[in-house]
Structures are given as structure tokens and as C-alpha cells.
Amino acid sequence: MEMTLLLNTTYEPLRVVNWKKAITLLCQDKVEVLEFYERDIRGVTITFKLPSVMRLLKVVKFRSTPRAVKFSRINIFTRDKYTCQYCWKKFRTEDLTFDHVVPIARGGKKTWENIATACWRCNNKKSGRTPAEAHMRLKKKPEKPRWNPTLTIMIGIRHAPNSWRDYLYWHMELDMDD
Ligand SMILES: [Zn+2]
């Protein structure tokens, strides 16, 4: 599904919206389009280019209910910035795994608070032990991420279209080396 990056009036990334929402905002004259996707969207009566980056023309209030960040592999790596939480080195996705801080066999749960990003080496070294038993310290206590638009955009960034990059570049730390 094609998504549109929505910037606020001062060109900062605000959120990512689906194409239907993008078209609605456009029809309401609330936005200007800065970039389009190459591909056309064919409607029943009209064909149009899908906006890839849009900027709000005035401040718009969005639904403020916080949404939970989905508990998934990619989101855990994003939370931990692709960094092993034991040796504090950065790795590529394929060289990372999860560590259950308190091992499942010892009653540990599959929750944000009990899962940390680890490299294979540290994960093997720690094995089925707790950090204290393995004499390995977590650099940071794992926490459940609170929803915020920037985090949501960061989570999607690995698959972000090229046309977004100029707009995201100045505002957040990117990790797009693969
Ligand atoms: Zn490590």
C-alpha cells in the first residue's frame, strides 16, 4: 500500500498517512503536494498521481489517542537502534537476534520489557541465564516505546520511498544502510 509522508507547515515530518487520507486532505485543500509517486492511480472516472510527500497549509488537529507501537521484530530493533544491548555495537538486521532478559524457561515473558536486541555472539554467551548469572549487563533497561509520530516514521523508514529521504534527513537519525 502506498503511503504519503505528511509534513507540518514548517516542513517537519508529522506522520505517515494512507493514500485515501492523502487524497481526502488534498480534496479539502488542506495540503500542498511536494512530491508525487511515478505511478498513476486509476479511479472510476479520473486518473491521478499519488502524492508521496505533502505539506499541511495550516495546523490541523489529528486524532490524539495514542496508538500502541506494534510488538514486532523490526520495532524492537528500531527501539534499540540496531544496537546489541550487551556489547553496545551496531549490527545489520541479519546479525541481530532477540534476547529474553529473563529466559522463557525461567518464567520470562515475551514483552517489550523482557526483550532486548542482542548480537548472536552475546546471545550465545548469555545462553539460558539471566544477565546477573552471565555477568552481562544490559546497557539500557528495555521499555515499551510510547507512541509518537517520529518513532512511527522511523519504524517505517527502512522501506521508505526515496522521495521521502530529503524531508526526513534533517529531522531524525536514519538507519538506511541496507
Ligand atoms: Zn553483542
XYZ file of C-alpha atoms and ligand atoms in Angstrom:
179
model
C 0.000 0.000 0.000
C 1.341 3.414 -0.939
C 1.791 5.795 1.943
C 2.207 9.533 1.949
C 4.563 11.421 4.206
C 2.790 14.374 5.729
C 4.842 17.366 6.852
C 3.599 20.116 9.086
C 3.515 23.737 7.970
C 7.204 24.141 8.823
C 8.310 21.097 6.801
C 8.833 18.721 9.718
C 7.594 15.149 9.330
C 4.306 14.806 11.143
C 3.009 11.394 10.261
C 2.511 8.853 7.549
C -0.967 8.588 6.069
C -2.502 6.110 3.660
C -3.369 7.240 0.154
C -7.082 7.616 0.857
C -6.366 10.021 3.715
C -3.855 11.815 1.490
C -6.437 12.311 -1.256
C -9.038 13.462 1.273
C -6.686 16.125 2.636
C -5.853 17.182 -0.902
C -9.515 17.486 -1.878
C -10.114 19.583 1.230
C -7.355 21.994 0.131
C -5.549 21.409 3.404
C -2.238 20.428 1.862
C 0.147 21.139 -0.943
C 1.897 18.305 -2.732
C 5.684 18.454 -2.740
C 6.442 15.105 -4.378
C 4.450 12.603 -6.395
C 4.890 8.892 -6.951
C 5.611 7.884 -10.539
C 2.692 5.516 -10.758
C -0.851 6.680 -11.546
C -3.868 5.713 -9.508
C -6.810 4.883 -11.723
C -10.187 5.721 -10.316
C -13.514 5.005 -11.960
C -13.743 8.409 -13.581
C -10.377 10.022 -13.040
C -6.722 9.102 -13.048
C -4.367 10.924 -10.764
C -0.846 10.841 -9.496
C -0.476 9.766 -5.906
C 1.247 12.276 -3.622
C 4.343 10.942 -1.930
C 5.143 13.971 0.227
C 2.630 16.623 1.253
C 2.791 19.664 3.475
C -0.062 20.986 5.580
C -1.065 24.535 4.740
C -2.327 25.192 8.219
C -2.275 23.457 11.576
C -4.654 20.507 11.602
C -5.608 18.585 14.691
C -5.230 14.850 14.377
C -6.690 12.121 16.476
C -4.767 12.326 19.681
C -5.434 8.861 21.094
C -2.051 7.262 21.464
C -1.699 4.083 19.477
C 0.437 1.290 20.763
C 3.600 0.574 18.843
C 3.225 -2.907 17.360
C 5.280 -5.537 19.127
C 7.331 -6.855 16.261
C 10.844 -7.778 15.294
C 11.513 -4.632 13.312
C 10.074 -2.391 16.031
C 12.231 -3.936 18.734
C 15.342 -3.412 16.592
C 14.214 0.149 15.936
C 13.664 0.833 19.620
C 17.185 -0.432 20.338
C 18.631 1.395 17.310
C 20.027 -1.841 15.816
C 22.478 -1.959 18.691
C 23.273 -5.024 20.779
C 22.156 -4.097 24.282
C 25.044 -6.031 25.838
C 28.138 -5.084 23.827
C 26.722 -1.771 22.563
C 27.785 -2.383 18.976
C 25.630 -1.674 15.971
C 24.793 -4.565 13.641
C 22.892 -5.307 10.475
C 19.471 -6.916 10.882
C 20.731 -10.379 9.906
C 23.387 -10.277 12.615
C 20.906 -9.450 15.346
C 18.532 -11.539 17.373
C 16.431 -11.112 20.485
C 17.452 -11.850 23.952
C 14.858 -12.749 26.548
C 16.382 -10.940 29.508
C 14.811 -13.398 31.926
C 14.796 -16.613 29.858
C 11.383 -18.017 28.912
C 12.286 -21.279 30.676
C 12.708 -19.271 33.870
C 9.356 -17.577 33.622
C 10.400 -14.642 31.441
C 7.697 -13.168 29.249
C 7.604 -12.120 25.619
C 7.108 -8.444 26.372
C 8.817 -5.166 25.467
C 10.285 -5.067 28.971
C 11.816 -8.533 28.760
C 13.180 -8.480 25.221
C 16.372 -6.771 24.187
C 18.225 -6.647 20.889
C 21.401 -8.724 21.016
C 24.083 -9.819 18.603
C 24.461 -13.571 18.067
C 27.725 -13.644 19.959
C 26.325 -12.035 23.116
C 23.141 -14.069 22.832
C 25.130 -17.339 22.703
C 27.360 -16.215 25.502
C 24.441 -15.376 27.766
C 22.631 -18.554 26.770
C 19.814 -19.589 29.151
C 20.970 -17.403 32.001
C 19.841 -14.130 33.482
C 22.153 -11.120 32.936
C 23.332 -11.351 36.559
C 24.207 -15.042 36.233
C 26.023 -14.448 32.974
C 27.773 -11.338 34.348
C 26.479 -9.406 31.382
C 24.907 -6.035 31.913
C 22.192 -4.535 29.793
C 23.258 -1.036 28.810
C 19.679 0.138 28.952
C 16.553 -1.183 30.602
C 14.141 -2.357 27.895
C 10.930 -0.384 27.900
C 7.722 -0.276 25.995
C 8.003 2.564 23.470
C 5.415 5.252 23.764
C 3.756 6.157 20.530
C 4.947 9.269 18.828
C 4.850 10.247 15.176
C 8.613 10.375 14.802
C 9.020 6.865 16.099
C 6.264 5.682 13.810
C 8.010 7.268 10.851
C 11.344 5.805 11.915
C 9.850 2.368 12.145
C 8.708 2.625 8.570
C 11.857 4.225 7.291
C 13.623 1.097 6.156
C 11.007 0.791 3.477
C 10.525 4.490 2.948
C 10.315 5.672 -0.641
C 13.333 7.581 -1.972
C 11.256 10.713 -2.343
C 10.868 10.937 1.446
C 14.503 10.909 2.271
C 15.264 14.574 1.706
C 12.476 15.520 4.070
C 13.336 13.023 6.762
C 17.049 13.565 6.600
C 17.174 16.782 8.532
C 14.867 15.709 11.277
C 15.888 12.331 12.517
C 18.584 9.826 12.835
C 18.281 7.422 9.950
C 19.490 3.921 9.622
C 19.220 3.114 5.971
C 22.464 1.388 5.177
C 20.797 -1.740 3.849
Zn 26.691 -8.064 21.464
